Amino acid sequence: MSQFKQTRGNEKNKEVKDQILSAAKLLFAEKGYEGTTVRQICQEADVSLALVSYHFGGKENVFFHLFEPIRQLFMNMKYDLSDPLCALRSFCKQFIIFRNEEHELIRILQQELVMNSPRLEMLTDVFLPSWEQLRVILQECQDKKAIGFPSVDAALNFIMGTLMQSHNNALLNRTQSELSSEKIADLAVSFIINGLQATQE
């Protein structure tokens, strides 16, 4: 096989895989994992049924592949813990911008967490890194007295709850936000920092 044909074949395979993942993300966010079939994914992606098996081996592997962007995000996040308050702001802002861009992924993850799904064990590499990174930052904030709050665990739960809540939920938000992802992130960071500072009183 010529180099050109091999390159074309690789590009085509990536295109098909991306179509399948995009369709699956949309359907899992809307119907949940259990409510989505491989046939529905193929119809939405406009590909043949056999291609899901060929590229992924089945619905479960499609599901796990979806979360690669989150894995990459937290694997590549770097913070300067010499300034833990700045690190906290940076963590929260990056998370919120990502959440707004990938709101369907976050919605799927929320569904799995709420249902305490059997798939959660396989997703620990998706949500635990963010949890542990934030814990380290908060511990540094407390140790260096950058900001006062009575409990790292309580602060961790408060912040992650705020970060995970999506403003893209159509049921709760009847009007389209005119704010950019950047502005929403800045407002959320202010809310979080002010909330933590209020616990000092």
mmCIF file of C-alpha atoms in Angstrom:
data_model
loop_
_atom_site.group_PDB
_atom_site.id
_atom_site.type_symbol
_atom_site.label_atom_id
_atom_site.label_comp_id
_atom_site.label_asym_id
_atom_site.label_seq_id
_atom_site.Cartn_x
_atom_site.Cartn_y
_atom_site.Cartn_z
ATOM 1 C CA MET A 1 0.000 0.000 0.000
ATOM 2 C CA SER A 2 1.330 3.415 -0.923
ATOM 3 C CA GLN A 3 2.029 6.037 1.736
ATOM 4 C CA PHE A 4 -0.683 8.232 0.205
ATOM 5 C CA LYS A 5 -3.348 5.504 0.420
ATOM 6 C CA GLN A 6 -2.362 4.692 3.985
ATOM 7 C CA THR A 7 -2.587 8.359 4.979
ATOM 8 C CA ARG A 8 -5.990 8.661 3.265
ATOM 9 C CA GLY A 9 -7.165 5.530 5.055
ATOM 10 C CA ASN A 10 -6.027 6.867 8.440
ATOM 11 C CA GLU A 11 -7.784 10.189 7.817
ATOM 12 C CA LYS A 12 -10.993 8.388 6.821
ATOM 13 C CA ASN A 13 -10.845 6.177 9.917
ATOM 14 C CA LYS A 14 -10.355 9.223 12.162
ATOM 15 C CA GLU A 15 -13.247 10.992 10.465
ATOM 16 C CA VAL A 16 -15.569 8.009 11.017
ATOM 17 C CA LYS A 17 -14.455 7.616 14.657
ATOM 18 C CA ASP A 18 -15.050 11.326 15.270
ATOM 19 C CA GLN A 19 -18.541 11.060 13.731
ATOM 20 C CA ILE A 20 -19.388 8.124 15.996
ATOM 21 C CA LEU A 21 -18.042 9.882 19.112
ATOM 22 C CA SER A 22 -19.844 13.115 18.290
ATOM 23 C CA ALA A 23 -23.157 11.294 17.790
ATOM 24 C CA ALA A 24 -22.674 9.233 20.957
ATOM 25 C CA LYS A 25 -21.887 12.329 23.038
ATOM 26 C CA LEU A 26 -25.087 14.008 21.874
ATOM 27 C CA LEU A 27 -27.254 10.931 22.530
ATOM 28 C CA PHE A 28 -25.717 9.944 25.876
ATOM 29 C CA ALA A 29 -26.197 13.525 27.125
ATOM 30 C CA GLU A 30 -29.819 13.527 25.986
ATOM 31 C CA LYS A 31 -30.935 9.938 26.725
ATOM 32 C CA GLY A 32 -28.307 8.590 29.113
ATOM 33 C CA TYR A 33 -26.114 5.551 28.587
ATOM 34 C CA GLU A 34 -28.847 2.960 29.132
ATOM 35 C CA GLY A 35 -31.336 4.849 26.947
ATOM 36 C CA THR A 36 -28.988 4.958 23.955
ATOM 37 C CA THR A 37 -28.497 2.069 21.549
ATOM 38 C CA VAL A 38 -25.668 1.398 19.107
ATOM 39 C CA ARG A 39 -28.222 1.567 16.302
ATOM 40 C CA GLN A 40 -29.241 5.097 17.375
ATOM 41 C CA ILE A 41 -25.589 6.161 17.491
ATOM 42 C CA CYS A 42 -25.037 4.827 13.960
ATOM 43 C CA GLN A 43 -28.159 6.562 12.666
ATOM 44 C CA GLU A 44 -27.099 9.860 14.225
ATOM 45 C CA ALA A 45 -23.531 9.457 12.889
ATOM 46 C CA ASP A 46 -24.776 8.242 9.497
ATOM 47 C CA VAL A 47 -22.486 5.209 9.541
ATOM 48 C CA SER A 48 -23.091 1.472 9.253
ATOM 49 C CA LEU A 49 -23.656 -0.619 12.386
ATOM 50 C CA ALA A 50 -20.493 -2.669 11.813
ATOM 51 C CA LEU A 51 -18.253 0.417 12.106
ATOM 52 C CA VAL A 52 -18.894 0.835 15.846
ATOM 53 C CA SER A 53 -17.655 -2.709 16.450
ATOM 54 C CA TYR A 54 -14.763 -2.238 14.044
ATOM 55 C CA HIS A 55 -13.482 1.002 15.595
ATOM 56 C CA PHE A 56 -14.488 0.608 19.242
ATOM 57 C CA GLY A 57 -15.667 -2.946 19.904
ATOM 58 C CA GLY A 58 -19.048 -1.835 21.276
ATOM 59 C CA LYS A 59 -21.049 0.845 23.065
ATOM 60 C CA GLU A 60 -19.115 0.688 26.343
ATOM 61 C CA ASN A 61 -15.803 1.464 24.643
ATOM 62 C CA VAL A 62 -17.410 4.337 22.724
ATOM 63 C CA PHE A 63 -18.553 5.683 26.103
ATOM 64 C CA PHE A 64 -15.078 5.489 27.670
ATOM 65 C CA HIS A 65 -13.384 7.036 24.615
ATOM 66 C CA LEU A 66 -15.655 10.070 24.930
ATOM 67 C CA PHE A 67 -13.889 11.205 28.095
ATOM 68 C CA GLU A 68 -10.410 11.455 26.583
ATOM 69 C CA PRO A 69 -10.606 15.307 26.400
ATOM 70 C CA ILE A 70 -11.154 15.449 30.196
ATOM 71 C CA ARG A 71 -8.255 13.066 30.810
ATOM 72 C CA GLN A 72 -6.017 15.237 28.629
ATOM 73 C CA LEU A 73 -7.172 18.477 30.278
ATOM 74 C CA PHE A 74 -6.166 17.442 33.785
ATOM 75 C CA MET A 75 -3.055 15.579 32.664
ATOM 76 C CA ASN A 76 -1.777 18.804 31.081
ATOM 77 C CA MET A 77 -2.866 21.275 33.783
ATOM 78 C CA LYS A 78 0.075 22.856 35.616
ATOM 79 C CA TYR A 79 -0.045 25.184 38.619
ATOM 80 C CA ASP A 80 2.407 27.333 40.522
ATOM 81 C CA LEU A 81 1.723 26.292 44.114
ATOM 82 C CA SER A 82 4.013 29.049 45.408
ATOM 83 C CA ASP A 83 0.938 31.260 44.806
ATOM 84 C CA PRO A 84 -1.915 28.904 45.777
ATOM 85 C CA LEU A 85 -4.672 31.524 45.450
ATOM 86 C CA CYS A 86 -3.608 32.185 41.852
ATOM 87 C CA ALA A 87 -3.487 28.404 41.305
ATOM 88 C CA LEU A 88 -7.040 28.119 42.668
ATOM 89 C CA ARG A 89 -8.290 30.848 40.347
ATOM 90 C CA SER A 90 -6.527 29.238 37.385
ATOM 91 C CA PHE A 91 -7.902 25.761 38.148
ATOM 92 C CA CYS A 92 -11.479 27.019 38.475
ATOM 93 C CA LYS A 93 -11.306 29.194 35.368
ATOM 94 C CA GLN A 94 -9.873 26.419 33.163
ATOM 95 C CA PHE A 95 -12.447 23.948 34.462
ATOM 96 C CA ILE A 96 -15.381 26.297 33.788
ATOM 97 C CA ILE A 97 -14.233 27.203 30.279
ATOM 98 C CA PHE A 98 -13.838 23.499 29.509
ATOM 99 C CA ARG A 99 -17.245 22.742 31.054
ATOM 100 C CA ASN A 100 -18.912 25.368 28.879
ATOM 101 C CA GLU A 101 -17.214 24.076 25.733
ATOM 102 C CA GLU A 102 -17.867 20.411 26.582
ATOM 103 C CA HIS A 103 -21.167 20.738 28.451
ATOM 104 C CA GLU A 104 -22.508 17.473 27.007
ATOM 105 C CA LEU A 105 -19.558 15.533 28.440
ATOM 106 C CA ILE A 106 -20.032 17.133 31.851
ATOM 107 C CA ARG A 107 -23.751 16.335 31.701
ATOM 108 C CA ILE A 108 -22.986 12.666 30.962
ATOM 109 C CA LEU A 109 -20.530 12.562 33.867
ATOM 110 C CA GLN A 110 -23.125 14.174 36.174
ATOM 111 C CA GLN A 111 -25.671 11.528 35.171
ATOM 112 C CA GLU A 112 -23.217 8.737 35.948
ATOM 113 C CA LEU A 113 -22.353 10.252 39.352
ATOM 114 C CA VAL A 114 -26.001 10.804 40.337
ATOM 115 C CA MET A 115 -26.959 7.230 39.369
ATOM 116 C CA ASN A 116 -23.817 5.811 41.036
ATOM 117 C CA SER A 117 -23.449 3.908 37.785
ATOM 118 C CA PRO A 118 -21.460 0.662 37.512
ATOM 119 C CA ARG A 119 -19.323 2.471 34.913
ATOM 120 C CA LEU A 120 -17.962 4.923 37.506
ATOM 121 C CA GLU A 121 -15.191 2.543 38.521
ATOM 122 C CA MET A 122 -13.886 2.759 34.947
ATOM 123 C CA LEU A 123 -14.121 6.574 35.009
ATOM 124 C CA THR A 124 -11.980 7.203 38.075
ATOM 125 C CA ASP A 125 -9.153 8.384 35.806
ATOM 126 C CA VAL A 126 -11.579 11.022 34.484
ATOM 127 C CA PHE A 127 -12.819 12.721 37.654
ATOM 128 C CA LEU A 128 -10.334 11.775 40.404
ATOM 129 C CA PRO A 129 -7.370 13.752 38.970
ATOM 130 C CA SER A 130 -9.381 16.990 39.085
ATOM 131 C CA TRP A 131 -10.560 16.199 42.624
ATOM 132 C CA GLU A 132 -7.019 15.494 43.824
ATOM 133 C CA GLN A 133 -5.516 18.531 42.067
ATOM 134 C CA LEU A 134 -8.054 20.807 43.699
ATOM 135 C CA ARG A 135 -7.461 19.189 47.105
ATOM 136 C CA VAL A 136 -3.697 19.884 46.827
ATOM 137 C CA ILE A 137 -4.337 23.517 45.852
ATOM 138 C CA LEU A 138 -6.795 24.042 48.727
ATOM 139 C CA GLN A 139 -4.404 22.461 51.220
ATOM 140 C CA GLU A 140 -1.682 24.862 50.038
ATOM 141 C CA CYS A 141 -4.122 27.794 50.368
ATOM 142 C CA GLN A 142 -4.823 26.749 53.935
ATOM 143 C CA ASP A 143 -1.194 25.995 54.874
ATOM 144 C CA LYS A 144 0.078 29.301 53.461
ATOM 145 C CA LYS A 145 -2.925 31.205 54.842
ATOM 146 C CA ALA A 146 -3.665 32.539 51.331
ATOM 147 C CA ILE A 147 -7.364 32.315 52.124
ATOM 148 C CA GLY A 148 -9.100 31.085 55.256
ATOM 149 C CA PHE A 149 -11.732 28.332 55.402
ATOM 150 C CA PRO A 150 -12.415 25.807 58.154
ATOM 151 C CA SER A 151 -12.261 22.553 56.150
ATOM 152 C CA VAL A 152 -10.479 21.453 52.973
ATOM 153 C CA ASP A 153 -13.074 18.713 52.421
ATOM 154 C CA ALA A 154 -16.020 21.109 52.765
ATOM 155 C CA ALA A 155 -14.345 23.648 50.457
ATOM 156 C CA LEU A 156 -13.564 20.889 47.934
ATOM 157 C CA ASN A 157 -17.199 19.768 47.779
ATOM 158 C CA PHE A 158 -18.491 23.336 47.614
ATOM 159 C CA ILE A 159 -16.172 24.255 44.744
ATOM 160 C CA MET A 160 -16.673 21.072 42.704
ATOM 161 C CA GLY A 161 -20.441 21.434 43.050
ATOM 162 C CA THR A 162 -20.182 24.957 41.645
ATOM 163 C CA LEU A 163 -17.812 23.927 38.858
ATOM 164 C CA MET A 164 -19.895 20.955 37.736
ATOM 165 C CA GLN A 165 -23.221 22.817 37.553
ATOM 166 C CA SER A 166 -23.786 23.728 33.928
ATOM 167 C CA HIS A 167 -25.536 26.935 32.882
ATOM 168 C CA ASN A 168 -26.356 25.110 29.610
ATOM 169 C CA ASN A 169 -29.237 23.216 31.234
ATOM 170 C CA ALA A 170 -32.258 24.277 29.143
ATOM 171 C CA LEU A 171 -34.773 23.348 31.860
ATOM 172 C CA LEU A 172 -33.169 25.642 34.446
ATOM 173 C CA ASN A 173 -32.051 28.385 32.061
ATOM 174 C CA ARG A 174 -34.927 29.460 29.836
ATOM 175 C CA THR A 175 -33.007 32.225 28.100
ATOM 176 C CA GLN A 176 -29.720 31.986 26.214
ATOM 177 C CA SER A 177 -26.836 33.551 28.105
ATOM 178 C CA GLU A 178 -25.230 36.506 26.351
ATOM 179 C CA LEU A 179 -22.058 36.084 28.393
ATOM 180 C CA SER A 180 -18.928 34.573 26.916
ATOM 181 C CA SER A 181 -17.334 31.458 28.467
ATOM 182 C CA GLU A 182 -14.503 33.699 29.661
ATOM 183 C CA LYS A 183 -16.894 36.093 31.442
ATOM 184 C CA ILE A 184 -18.882 33.245 32.992
ATOM 185 C CA ALA A 185 -15.612 31.747 34.246
ATOM 186 C CA ASP A 186 -14.527 35.084 35.792
ATOM 187 C CA LEU A 187 -17.888 35.471 37.559
ATOM 188 C CA ALA A 188 -17.814 31.899 38.868
ATOM 189 C CA VAL A 189 -14.260 32.307 40.174
ATOM 190 C CA SER A 190 -15.290 35.486 42.025
ATOM 191 C CA PHE A 191 -18.288 33.650 43.461
ATOM 192 C CA ILE A 192 -16.088 30.790 44.682
ATOM 193 C CA ILE A 193 -13.377 33.017 46.213
ATOM 194 C CA ASN A 194 -15.959 35.279 47.899
ATOM 195 C CA GLY A 195 -17.788 32.201 49.189
ATOM 196 C CA LEU A 196 -14.624 30.791 50.734
ATOM 197 C CA GLN A 197 -13.732 34.161 52.288
ATOM 198 C CA ALA A 198 -17.220 34.421 53.810
ATOM 199 C CA THR A 199 -16.544 31.275 55.867
ATOM 200 C CA GLN A 200 -13.849 33.203 57.797
ATOM 201 C CA GLU A 201 -16.456 35.448 59.377
#
